[in-house]
Coordinates of C-alpha atoms in Angstrom, one line a residue:
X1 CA -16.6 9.2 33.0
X2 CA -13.2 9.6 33.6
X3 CA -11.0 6.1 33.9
X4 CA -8.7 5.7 36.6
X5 CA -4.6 6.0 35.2
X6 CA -3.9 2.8 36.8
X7 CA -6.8 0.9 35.1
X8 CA -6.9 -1.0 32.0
X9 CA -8.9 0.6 28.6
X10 CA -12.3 -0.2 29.5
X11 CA -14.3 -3.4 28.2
X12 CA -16.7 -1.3 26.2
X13 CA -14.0 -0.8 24.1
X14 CA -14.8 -3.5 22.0
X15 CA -17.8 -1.6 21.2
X16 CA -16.7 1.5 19.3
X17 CA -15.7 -1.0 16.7
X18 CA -18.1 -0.9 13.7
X19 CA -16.2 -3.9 12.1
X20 CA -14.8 -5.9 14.6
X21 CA -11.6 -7.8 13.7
X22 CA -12.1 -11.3 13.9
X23 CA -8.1 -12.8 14.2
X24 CA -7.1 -16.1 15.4
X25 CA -5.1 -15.7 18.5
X26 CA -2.4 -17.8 16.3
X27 CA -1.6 -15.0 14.4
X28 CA 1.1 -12.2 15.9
X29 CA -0.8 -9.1 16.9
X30 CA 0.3 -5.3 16.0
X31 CA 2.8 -5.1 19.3
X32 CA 4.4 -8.6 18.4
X33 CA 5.1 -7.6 15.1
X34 CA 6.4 -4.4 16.1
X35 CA 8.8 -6.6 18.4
X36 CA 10.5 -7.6 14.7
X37 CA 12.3 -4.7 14.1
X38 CA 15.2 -4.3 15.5
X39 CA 16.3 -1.6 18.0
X40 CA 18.8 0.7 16.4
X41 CA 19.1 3.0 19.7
X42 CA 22.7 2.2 22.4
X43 CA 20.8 -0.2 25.0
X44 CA 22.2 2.0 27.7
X45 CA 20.1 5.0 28.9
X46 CA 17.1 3.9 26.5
X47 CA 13.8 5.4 28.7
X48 CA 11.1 4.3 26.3
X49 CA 10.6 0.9 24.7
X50 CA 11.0 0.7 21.1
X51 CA 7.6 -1.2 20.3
X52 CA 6.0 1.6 22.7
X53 CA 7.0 4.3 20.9
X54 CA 6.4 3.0 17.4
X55 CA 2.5 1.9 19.0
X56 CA 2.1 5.7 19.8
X57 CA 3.6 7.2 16.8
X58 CA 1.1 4.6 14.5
X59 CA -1.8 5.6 16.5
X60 CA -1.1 9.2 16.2
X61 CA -0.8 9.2 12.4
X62 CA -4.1 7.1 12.8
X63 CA -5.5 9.9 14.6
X64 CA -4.7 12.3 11.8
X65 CA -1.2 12.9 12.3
X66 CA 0.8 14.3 9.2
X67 CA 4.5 15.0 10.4
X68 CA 6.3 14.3 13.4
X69 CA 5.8 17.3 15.6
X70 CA 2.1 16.2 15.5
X71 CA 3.5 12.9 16.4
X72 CA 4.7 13.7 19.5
X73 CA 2.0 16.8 20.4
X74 CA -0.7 13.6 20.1
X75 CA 1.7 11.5 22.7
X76 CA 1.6 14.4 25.0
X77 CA -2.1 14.7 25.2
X78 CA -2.7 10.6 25.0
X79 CA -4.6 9.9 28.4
X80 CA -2.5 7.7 31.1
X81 CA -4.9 4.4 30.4
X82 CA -3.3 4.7 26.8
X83 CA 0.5 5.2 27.5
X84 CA 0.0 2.1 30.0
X85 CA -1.4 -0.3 27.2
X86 CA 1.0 0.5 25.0
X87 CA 3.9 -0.1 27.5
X88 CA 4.7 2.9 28.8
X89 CA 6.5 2.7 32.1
X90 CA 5.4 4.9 35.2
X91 CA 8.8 7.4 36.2
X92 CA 10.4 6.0 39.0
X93 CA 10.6 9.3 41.2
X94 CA 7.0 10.8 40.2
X95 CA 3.3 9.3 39.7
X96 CA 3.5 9.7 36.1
X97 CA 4.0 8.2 33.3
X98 CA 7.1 9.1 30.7
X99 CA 6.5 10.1 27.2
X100 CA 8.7 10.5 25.0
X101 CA 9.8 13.5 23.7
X102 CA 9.6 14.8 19.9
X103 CA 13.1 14.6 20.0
X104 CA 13.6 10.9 20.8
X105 CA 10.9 10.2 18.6
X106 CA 12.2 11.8 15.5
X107 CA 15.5 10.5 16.0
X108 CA 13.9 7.2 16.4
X109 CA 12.1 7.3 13.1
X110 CA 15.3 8.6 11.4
X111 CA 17.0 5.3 12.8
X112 CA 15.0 3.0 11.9
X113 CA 15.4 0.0 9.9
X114 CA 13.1 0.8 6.8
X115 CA 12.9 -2.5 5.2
X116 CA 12.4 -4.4 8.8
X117 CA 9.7 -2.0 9.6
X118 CA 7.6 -2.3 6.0
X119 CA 8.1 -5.9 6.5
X120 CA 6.8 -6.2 9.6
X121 CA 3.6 -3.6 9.0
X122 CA 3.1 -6.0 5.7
X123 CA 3.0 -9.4 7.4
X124 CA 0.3 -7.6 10.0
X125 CA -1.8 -6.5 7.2
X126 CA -1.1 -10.0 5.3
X127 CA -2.5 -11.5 7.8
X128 CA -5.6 -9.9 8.0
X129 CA -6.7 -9.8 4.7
X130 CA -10.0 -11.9 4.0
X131 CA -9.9 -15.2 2.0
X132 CA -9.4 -15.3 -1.5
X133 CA -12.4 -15.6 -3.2
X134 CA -11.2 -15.9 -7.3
X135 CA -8.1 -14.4 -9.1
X136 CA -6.3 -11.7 -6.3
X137 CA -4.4 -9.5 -7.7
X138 CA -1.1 -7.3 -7.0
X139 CA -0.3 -4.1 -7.9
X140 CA 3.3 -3.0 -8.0
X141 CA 3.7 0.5 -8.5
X142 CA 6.1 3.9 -7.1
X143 CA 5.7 6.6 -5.6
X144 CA 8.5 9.9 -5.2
X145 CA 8.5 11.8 -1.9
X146 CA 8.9 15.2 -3.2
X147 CA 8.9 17.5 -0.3
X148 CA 11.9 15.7 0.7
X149 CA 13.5 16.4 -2.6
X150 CA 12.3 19.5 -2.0
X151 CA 13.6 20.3 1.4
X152 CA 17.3 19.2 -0.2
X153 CA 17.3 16.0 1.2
X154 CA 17.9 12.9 -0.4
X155 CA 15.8 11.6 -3.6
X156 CA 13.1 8.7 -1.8
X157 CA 11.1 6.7 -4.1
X158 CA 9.0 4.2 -2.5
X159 CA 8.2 0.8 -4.7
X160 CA 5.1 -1.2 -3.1
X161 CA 2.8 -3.5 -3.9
X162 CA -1.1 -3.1 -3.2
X163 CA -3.7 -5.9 -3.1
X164 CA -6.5 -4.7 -5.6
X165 CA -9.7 -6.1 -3.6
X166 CA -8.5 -5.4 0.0
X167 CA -6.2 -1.9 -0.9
X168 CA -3.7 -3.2 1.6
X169 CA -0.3 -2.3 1.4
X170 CA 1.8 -5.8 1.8
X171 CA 5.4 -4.7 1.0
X172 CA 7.2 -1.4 0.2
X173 CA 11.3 -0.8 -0.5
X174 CA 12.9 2.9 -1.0
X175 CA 14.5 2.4 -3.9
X176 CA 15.7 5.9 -4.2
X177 CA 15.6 6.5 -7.6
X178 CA 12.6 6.1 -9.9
X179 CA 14.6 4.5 -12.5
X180 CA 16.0 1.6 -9.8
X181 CA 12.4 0.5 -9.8
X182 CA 13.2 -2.6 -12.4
X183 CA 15.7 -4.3 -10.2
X184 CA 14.1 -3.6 -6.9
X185 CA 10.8 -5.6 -8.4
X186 CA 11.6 -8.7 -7.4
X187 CA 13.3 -8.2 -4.1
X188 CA 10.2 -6.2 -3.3
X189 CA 8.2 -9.0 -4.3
X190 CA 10.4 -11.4 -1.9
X191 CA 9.1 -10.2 1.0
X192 CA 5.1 -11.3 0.4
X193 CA 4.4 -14.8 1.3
X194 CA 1.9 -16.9 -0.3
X195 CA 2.3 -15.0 -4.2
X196 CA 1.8 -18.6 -5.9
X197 CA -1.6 -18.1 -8.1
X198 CA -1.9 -14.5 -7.2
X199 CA -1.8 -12.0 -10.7
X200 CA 0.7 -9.5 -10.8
X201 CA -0.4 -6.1 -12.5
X202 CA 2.3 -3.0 -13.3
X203 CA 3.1 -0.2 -15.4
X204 CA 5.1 -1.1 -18.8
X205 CA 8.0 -0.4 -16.9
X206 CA 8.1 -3.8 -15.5
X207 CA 7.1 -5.6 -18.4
X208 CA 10.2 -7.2 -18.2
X209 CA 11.7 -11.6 -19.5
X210 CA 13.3 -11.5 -16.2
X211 CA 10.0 -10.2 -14.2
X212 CA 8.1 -13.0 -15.8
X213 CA 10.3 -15.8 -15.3
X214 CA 10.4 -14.5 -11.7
X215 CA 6.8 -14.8 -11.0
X216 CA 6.4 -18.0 -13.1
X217 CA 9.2 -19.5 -11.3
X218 CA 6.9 -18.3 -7.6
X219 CA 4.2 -20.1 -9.4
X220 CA 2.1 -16.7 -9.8
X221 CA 0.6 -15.2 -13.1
X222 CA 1.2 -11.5 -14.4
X223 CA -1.1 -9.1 -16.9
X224 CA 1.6 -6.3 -18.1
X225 CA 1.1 -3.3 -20.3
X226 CA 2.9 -3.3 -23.7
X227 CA 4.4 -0.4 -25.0
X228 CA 7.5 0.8 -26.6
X229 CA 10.4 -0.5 -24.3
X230 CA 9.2 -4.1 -26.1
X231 CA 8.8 -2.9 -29.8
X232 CA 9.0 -6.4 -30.9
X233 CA 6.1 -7.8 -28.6
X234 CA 4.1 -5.1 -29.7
X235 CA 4.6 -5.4 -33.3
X236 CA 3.5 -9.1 -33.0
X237 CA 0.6 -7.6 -30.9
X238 CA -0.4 -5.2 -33.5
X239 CA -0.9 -7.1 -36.0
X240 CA -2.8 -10.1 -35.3
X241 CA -5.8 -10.5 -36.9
X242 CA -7.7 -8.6 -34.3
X243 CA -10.5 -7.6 -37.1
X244 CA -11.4 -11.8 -37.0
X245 CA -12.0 -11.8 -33.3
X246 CA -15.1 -11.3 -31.8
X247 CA -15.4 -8.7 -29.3
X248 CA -15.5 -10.4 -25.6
X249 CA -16.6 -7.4 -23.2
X250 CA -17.5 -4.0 -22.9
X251 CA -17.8 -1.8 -19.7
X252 CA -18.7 1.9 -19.5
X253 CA -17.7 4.3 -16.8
X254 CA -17.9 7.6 -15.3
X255 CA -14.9 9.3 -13.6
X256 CA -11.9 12.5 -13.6
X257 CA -14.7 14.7 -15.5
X258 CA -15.1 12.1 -18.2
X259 CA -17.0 9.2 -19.4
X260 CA -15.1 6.3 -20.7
X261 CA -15.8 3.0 -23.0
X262 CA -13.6 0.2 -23.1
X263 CA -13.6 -2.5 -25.1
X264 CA -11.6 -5.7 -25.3
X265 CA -10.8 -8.9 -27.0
X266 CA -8.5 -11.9 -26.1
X267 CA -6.9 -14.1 -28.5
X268 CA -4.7 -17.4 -27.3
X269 CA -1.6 -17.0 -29.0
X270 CA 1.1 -19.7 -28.4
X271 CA 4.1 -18.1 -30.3
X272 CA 4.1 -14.8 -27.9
X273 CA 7.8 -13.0 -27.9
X274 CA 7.3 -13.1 -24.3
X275 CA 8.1 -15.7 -21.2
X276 CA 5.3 -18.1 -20.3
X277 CA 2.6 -15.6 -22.1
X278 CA -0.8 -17.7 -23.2
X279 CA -3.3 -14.6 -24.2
X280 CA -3.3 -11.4 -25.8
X281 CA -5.5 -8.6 -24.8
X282 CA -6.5 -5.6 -26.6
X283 CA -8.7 -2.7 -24.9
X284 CA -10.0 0.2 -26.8
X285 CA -10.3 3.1 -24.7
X286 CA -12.7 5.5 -25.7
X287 CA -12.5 8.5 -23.7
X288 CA -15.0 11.9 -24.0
X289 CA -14.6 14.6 -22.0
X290 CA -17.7 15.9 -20.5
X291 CA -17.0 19.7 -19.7
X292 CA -15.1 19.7 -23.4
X293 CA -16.9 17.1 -25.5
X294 CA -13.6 16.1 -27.0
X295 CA -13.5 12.3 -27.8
X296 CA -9.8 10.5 -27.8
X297 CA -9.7 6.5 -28.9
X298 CA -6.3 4.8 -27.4
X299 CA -5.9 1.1 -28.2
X300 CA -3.5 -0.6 -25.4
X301 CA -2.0 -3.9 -25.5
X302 CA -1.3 -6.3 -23.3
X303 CA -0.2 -10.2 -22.3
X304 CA -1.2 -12.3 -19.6
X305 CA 0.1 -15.7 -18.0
X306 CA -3.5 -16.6 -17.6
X307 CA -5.2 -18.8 -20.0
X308 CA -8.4 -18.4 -21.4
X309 CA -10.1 -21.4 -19.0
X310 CA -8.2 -19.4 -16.1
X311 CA -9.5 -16.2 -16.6
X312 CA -12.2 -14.4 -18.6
X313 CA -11.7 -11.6 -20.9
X314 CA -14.0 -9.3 -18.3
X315 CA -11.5 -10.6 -15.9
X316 CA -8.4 -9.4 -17.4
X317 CA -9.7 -5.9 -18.1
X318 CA -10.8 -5.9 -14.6
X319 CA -7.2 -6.9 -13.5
X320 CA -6.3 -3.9 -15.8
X321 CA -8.2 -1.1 -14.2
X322 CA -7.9 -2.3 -11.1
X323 CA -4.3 -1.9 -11.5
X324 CA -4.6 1.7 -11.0
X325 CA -6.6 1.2 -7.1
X326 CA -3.0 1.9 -6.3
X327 CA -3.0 5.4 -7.8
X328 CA -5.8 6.1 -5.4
X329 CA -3.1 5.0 -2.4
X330 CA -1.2 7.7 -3.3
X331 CA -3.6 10.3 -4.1
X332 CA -4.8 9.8 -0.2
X333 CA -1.5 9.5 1.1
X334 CA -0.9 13.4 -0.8
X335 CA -4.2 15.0 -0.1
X336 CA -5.2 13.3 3.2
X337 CA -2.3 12.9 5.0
X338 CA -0.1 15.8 3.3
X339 CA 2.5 13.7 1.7
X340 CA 3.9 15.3 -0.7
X341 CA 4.1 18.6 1.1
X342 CA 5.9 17.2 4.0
X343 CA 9.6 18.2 3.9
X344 CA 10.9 15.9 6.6
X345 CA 13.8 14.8 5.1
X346 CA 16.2 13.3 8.5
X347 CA 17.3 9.5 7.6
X348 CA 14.9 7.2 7.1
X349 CA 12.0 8.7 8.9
X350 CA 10.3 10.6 5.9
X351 CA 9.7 6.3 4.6
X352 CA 8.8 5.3 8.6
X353 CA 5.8 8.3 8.2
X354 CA 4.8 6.8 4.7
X355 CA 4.8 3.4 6.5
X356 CA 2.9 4.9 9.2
X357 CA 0.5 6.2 6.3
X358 CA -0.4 2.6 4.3
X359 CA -0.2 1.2 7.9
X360 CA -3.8 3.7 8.6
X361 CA -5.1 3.4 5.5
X362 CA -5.2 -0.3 5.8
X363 CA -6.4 -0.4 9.2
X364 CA -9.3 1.9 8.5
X365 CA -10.0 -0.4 5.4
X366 CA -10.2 -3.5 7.5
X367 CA -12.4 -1.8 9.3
X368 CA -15.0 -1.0 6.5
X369 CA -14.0 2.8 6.6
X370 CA -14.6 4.0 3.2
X371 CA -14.0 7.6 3.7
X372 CA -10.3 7.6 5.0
X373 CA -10.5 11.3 5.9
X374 CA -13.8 11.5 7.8
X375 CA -11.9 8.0 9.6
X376 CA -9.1 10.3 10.6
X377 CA -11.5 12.5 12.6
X378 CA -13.6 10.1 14.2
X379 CA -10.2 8.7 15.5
X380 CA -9.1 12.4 16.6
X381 CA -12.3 13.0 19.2
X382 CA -11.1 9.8 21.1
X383 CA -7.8 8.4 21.9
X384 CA -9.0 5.3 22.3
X385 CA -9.9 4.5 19.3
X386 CA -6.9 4.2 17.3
X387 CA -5.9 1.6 19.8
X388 CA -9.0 -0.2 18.9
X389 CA -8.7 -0.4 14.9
X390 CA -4.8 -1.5 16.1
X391 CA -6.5 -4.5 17.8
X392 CA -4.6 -3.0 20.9
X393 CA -7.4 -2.5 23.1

């Protein structure tokens, strides 16, 4: 039945959500947070509301979205009911309502501040998230846009950190440069409240003396990956007397065409050539590959804040592979949401539309959505829902 333009979305609403969000009306909502970033645009002859036209642009990539002209062809078709509950303001002289252009939104998006808009998408996300039940832990990992690279416009590298049980996005910074990824670790990590007892997983990039002391000094623990840019940490972990310690865990899994073992021990070692360090793990990775039948063994090393009483050695290797839940961000955000073939390359809109990206994916995995994709359509066949996984309706 078709709803009046001047009416409000519809109390059923409330119904097409499978998981209802359950939010205490304490906590800022999508449009408040929104309210955060600042307006780059001159104040004089502005037609559409900055929160209004970020709202449609985030519902639109919910919708299935993947560059801006879609952007702006899902505003056009958005019924009246949702331009008014998102704020959009009837035209003075005719019965309509404006919305905006692709033009203003593009230049919008290219304008934008970046940093106040991850932190404010983070916070809305953070505050969602369920209770922690156990060790939570962070993933800190980058990601390159290429098609910009590709379409000749600047380099954009995108640092963020990922929450392994929830796989919510709660900060991201452009670095711009994969190799600027060390210092922008901490002043990433600045930006997410509440870090004290959460564990801290990255790539041996970022096993780093000043990493650790930062997170020891936030009263948070970190597992890192040993490897060569540490040669005298892993010479200490190489030889330890790993024959003499029993073996603590063993999981099996089946995944990428192969079947894989992994083993590990963990050894309390006081002496560690490494700040605040109190274990060190070894995992043996046994890998066969089922089309092939080739079999590779690769031991990995590793040292944790954690102590033994802390944290289990099932739990570390956990921590470990569940490092990598971040990998699977970016995989979506290429294959799903056509990331990497994207060449919009105008300011800072190419990192808004990533935003815009980890800003779905979260919201659909609030929601219980395990199959991000099939989300995306469902969201297509009805305008209204978007608005409802937004908590907007």
């Amino acid at each position: 039945m078709p709803v009046d333009a001047s009416s409000l979305i519809p109390p059923a609403l409330d119904q097409l959500r499978e998981h209802p969000e359950v939010v205490s009306d304490e906590v800022p909502r999508l449009l408040e947070r929104l309210a955060e970033v600042p307006d780059p645009r001159d104040p004089r002859g502005v037609r559409h509301a900055l929160v209004a036209v970020l709202a449609l642009s985030v519902c639109a990539v919910l919708a299935g979205a993947t560059s801006v002209l879609a952007v702006s062809e899902w505003i056009a078709d958005a019924p009246p009911h949702v331009l008014q509950r998102l704020g959009i303001r009837l035209d003075p002289l005719f019965p309509k309502r404006l919305r905006p252009a692709e033009t203003a939104v593009r230049r919008l998006l290219a304008r934008i501040d970046g940093d106040a808009l991850d932190r404010a998408v983070g916070r809305w996300l953070a505050d969602r998230r369920p209770k922690a039940t156990g060790l939570r832990g962070l993933a800190v990992d980058g990601k390159s846009l290429r098609g910009a690279a590709r379409a000749k416009g600047r380099k954009i590298h995108l640092l963020a950190a990922l929450e392994h049980t929830t796989g919510l996005v709660l900060a991201q910074l452009d670095v711009g440069e994969k190799t600027n990824e060390i210092t922008c670790f901490q002043p990433l990590l600045d930006t997410v409240a509440g870090l004290a007892g959460t564990v801290v997983t990255s790539d041996a990039m970022h096993t780093q003396r000043e990493h650790a002391d930062y997170l020891l000094s936030r009263n948070a623990h970190y597992i890192v990956i040993v490897k060569g840019n540490q040669k005298k940490l892993r010479r200490q972990l190489k030889f330890l007397p790993w024959k003499d310690i029993p073996l603590q865990g063993r999981t099996r899994g089946i995944g990428h065409g192969r079947a894989e073992i992994r083993r590990i021990k963990a050894a309390t070692v006081n002496s560690l050539l490494f700040p605040g360090a109190r274990e060190a793990v070894q995992i043996k990775r046994r890998r066969t590959d089922r089309k092939t039948g080739k079999t590779t063994v690769k031991t990995v090393y590793a040292v944790t804040s954690l102590t033994a009483e802390q944290a289990t050695a099932a739990q570390l290797a956990e921590l470990v592979r569940d490092h990598w839940k971040i990998e699977a961000l970016h995989h979506v955000r290429d294959t799903t949401f056509a990331e990497d073939a994207s060449q919009l390359r105008t300011g800072n809109a190419p990192r808004a539309m990533a935003t815009w990206r980890n800003l779905a994916i979260g919201a659909l995995r609030t929601a219980g959505v395990k199959n991000i994709a099939a989300g995306l359509r469902r969201n297509a066949r009805d305008p209204r829902r978007p608005l409802a996984l937004l908590g907007l309706g």
